[in-house]
Amino acid sequence: MTTITDHLETCLCGSGLDYADCCGRYHGDKYYPSTAEALMRSRFSAYARRDVDYLLNTWDAGKRPMTIDFSKETAQWQKLTIVSTKKGSAQDSKGIVEFKAFYRQDGEDYFMHEISRFVKSDSRWRYLDGVIKAAGKVAESTDTGKNAPCPCGSGKKFKRCCGR
């Protein structure tokens, strides 16, 4: 169910759209993402909203956990940046999405850089599994230009990493 505030809230997936017009339409179980990237974005928003049902329903049955316990979760998911995609279009049956997710925990900013695999079954994309490439505290930098080191800690310039 979408609410008035969903139409005023920018979706955390990074699309720039209102939540209700973006990931909210998938979370309502009325529409399904047509690409692996769209599923990745909707799952990130679901993590931020702690939508256990959506996360479990979009997980591949062979890899899905029995439940997800958010009771001890203190991370506040802030932003998602898609680094790259490989396959995962509406015509594909497999896809890979590389992303960086940023979150705040205990007053500190952190990131997680992951490569996730997706499969399509019964005409619906599902999350299969992922490998974390890097994770840690976001580096503080006084230089905020395009040529500054990326705050995610990748070692790349901002313009070649999260600034894309």
mmCIF file with all atom_site columns, N, CA, C and O in Angstrom, residues 140-149 151 158:
data_model
loop_
_atom_site.group_PDB
_atom_site.id
_atom_site.type_symbol
_atom_site.label_atom_id
_atom_site.label_alt_id
_atom_site.label_comp_id
_atom_site.label_asym_id
_atom_site.label_entity_id
_atom_site.label_seq_id
_atom_site.pdbx_PDB_ins_code
_atom_site.Cartn_x
_atom_site.Cartn_y
_atom_site.Cartn_z
_atom_site.occupancy
_atom_site.B_iso_or_equiv
_atom_site.pdbx_formal_charge
_atom_site.auth_seq_id
_atom_site.auth_comp_id
_atom_site.auth_asym_id
_atom_site.auth_atom_id
_atom_site.pdbx_PDB_model_num
ATOM 1  N N  . GLU A 1 140 ? 37.339 9.865  5.405  1.00 0.00 ? 140 GLU A N  1
ATOM 2  C CA . GLU A 1 140 ? 37.051 11.296 5.436  1.00 0.00 ? 140 GLU A CA 1
ATOM 3  C C  . GLU A 1 140 ? 38.079 12.018 4.595  1.00 0.00 ? 140 GLU A C  1
ATOM 4  O O  . GLU A 1 140 ? 39.263 11.705 4.621  1.00 0.00 ? 140 GLU A O  1
ATOM 5  N N  . SER A 1 141 ? 37.611 13.000 3.829  1.00 0.00 ? 141 SER A N  1
ATOM 6  C CA . SER A 1 141 ? 38.490 13.755 2.961  1.00 0.00 ? 141 SER A CA 1
ATOM 7  C C  . SER A 1 141 ? 38.048 15.203 2.960  1.00 0.00 ? 141 SER A C  1
ATOM 8  O O  . SER A 1 141 ? 36.852 15.492 2.892  1.00 0.00 ? 141 SER A O  1
ATOM 9  N N  . THR A 1 142 ? 39.000 16.121 3.027  1.00 0.00 ? 142 THR A N  1
ATOM 10 C CA . THR A 1 142 ? 38.658 17.536 2.953  1.00 0.00 ? 142 THR A CA 1
ATOM 11 C C  . THR A 1 142 ? 38.565 17.976 1.503  1.00 0.00 ? 142 THR A C  1
ATOM 12 O O  . THR A 1 142 ? 37.942 18.968 1.205  1.00 0.00 ? 142 THR A O  1
ATOM 13 N N  . ASP A 1 143 ? 39.177 17.227 0.581  1.00 0.00 ? 143 ASP A N  1
ATOM 14 C CA . ASP A 1 143 ? 39.111 17.520 -0.844 1.00 0.00 ? 143 ASP A CA 1
ATOM 15 C C  . ASP A 1 143 ? 37.857 16.855 -1.393 1.00 0.00 ? 143 ASP A C  1
ATOM 16 O O  . ASP A 1 143 ? 37.716 15.637 -1.344 1.00 0.00 ? 143 ASP A O  1
ATOM 17 N N  . THR A 1 144 ? 36.919 17.646 -1.907 1.00 0.00 ? 144 THR A N  1
ATOM 18 C CA . THR A 1 144 ? 35.662 17.084 -2.377 1.00 0.00 ? 144 THR A CA 1
ATOM 19 C C  . THR A 1 144 ? 35.470 17.230 -3.882 1.00 0.00 ? 144 THR A C  1
ATOM 20 O O  . THR A 1 144 ? 34.367 17.044 -4.382 1.00 0.00 ? 144 THR A O  1
ATOM 21 N N  . GLY A 1 145 ? 36.519 17.542 -4.619 1.00 0.00 ? 145 GLY A N  1
ATOM 22 C CA . GLY A 1 145 ? 36.409 17.697 -6.062 1.00 0.00 ? 145 GLY A CA 1
ATOM 23 C C  . GLY A 1 145 ? 36.319 16.370 -6.784 1.00 0.00 ? 145 GLY A C  1
ATOM 24 O O  . GLY A 1 145 ? 36.443 15.300 -6.191 1.00 0.00 ? 145 GLY A O  1
ATOM 25 N N  . LYS A 1 146 ? 36.118 16.442 -8.107 1.00 0.00 ? 146 LYS A N  1
ATOM 26 C CA . LYS A 1 146 ? 35.994 15.233 -8.927 1.00 0.00 ? 146 LYS A CA 1
ATOM 27 C C  . LYS A 1 146 ? 37.273 14.403 -8.938 1.00 0.00 ? 146 LYS A C  1
ATOM 28 O O  . LYS A 1 146 ? 37.231 13.203 -9.144 1.00 0.00 ? 146 LYS A O  1
ATOM 29 N N  . ASN A 1 147 ? 38.430 15.056 -8.720 1.00 0.00 ? 147 ASN A N  1
ATOM 30 C CA . ASN A 1 147 ? 39.700 14.335 -8.726 1.00 0.00 ? 147 ASN A CA 1
ATOM 31 C C  . ASN A 1 147 ? 40.132 13.881 -7.337 1.00 0.00 ? 147 ASN A C  1
ATOM 32 O O  . ASN A 1 147 ? 41.206 13.313 -7.175 1.00 0.00 ? 147 ASN A O  1
ATOM 33 N N  . ALA A 1 148 ? 39.285 14.125 -6.345 1.00 0.00 ? 148 ALA A N  1
ATOM 34 C CA . ALA A 1 148 ? 39.595 13.710 -4.972 1.00 0.00 ? 148 ALA A CA 1
ATOM 35 C C  . ALA A 1 148 ? 39.470 12.193 -4.865 1.00 0.00 ? 148 ALA A C  1
ATOM 36 O O  . ALA A 1 148 ? 38.741 11.560 -5.628 1.00 0.00 ? 148 ALA A O  1
ATOM 37 N N  . PRO A 1 149 ? 40.161 11.592 -3.904 1.00 0.00 ? 149 PRO A N  1
ATOM 38 C CA . PRO A 1 149 ? 39.973 10.156 -3.670 1.00 0.00 ? 149 PRO A CA 1
ATOM 39 C C  . PRO A 1 149 ? 38.518 9.880  -3.305 1.00 0.00 ? 149 PRO A C  1
ATOM 40 O O  . PRO A 1 149 ? 37.888 10.666 -2.603 1.00 0.00 ? 149 PRO A O  1
ATOM 41 N N  . PRO A 1 151 ? 35.399 8.702  -1.396 1.00 0.00 ? 151 PRO A N  1
ATOM 42 C CA . PRO A 1 151 ? 35.201 8.460  0.033  1.00 0.00 ? 151 PRO A CA 1
ATOM 43 C C  . PRO A 1 151 ? 34.841 7.025  0.376  1.00 0.00 ? 151 PRO A C  1
ATOM 44 O O  . PRO A 1 151 ? 34.875 6.638  1.533  1.00 0.00 ? 151 PRO A O  1
ATOM 45 N N  . PHE A 1 158 ? 37.200 10.068 -7.248 1.00 0.00 ? 158 PHE A N  1
ATOM 46 C CA . PHE A 1 158 ? 35.750 10.140 -7.099 1.00 0.00 ? 158 PHE A CA 1
ATOM 47 C C  . PHE A 1 158 ? 35.045 10.069 -8.452 1.00 0.00 ? 158 PHE A C  1
ATOM 48 O O  . PHE A 1 158 ? 34.066 9.346  -8.617 1.00 0.00 ? 158 PHE A O  1
#
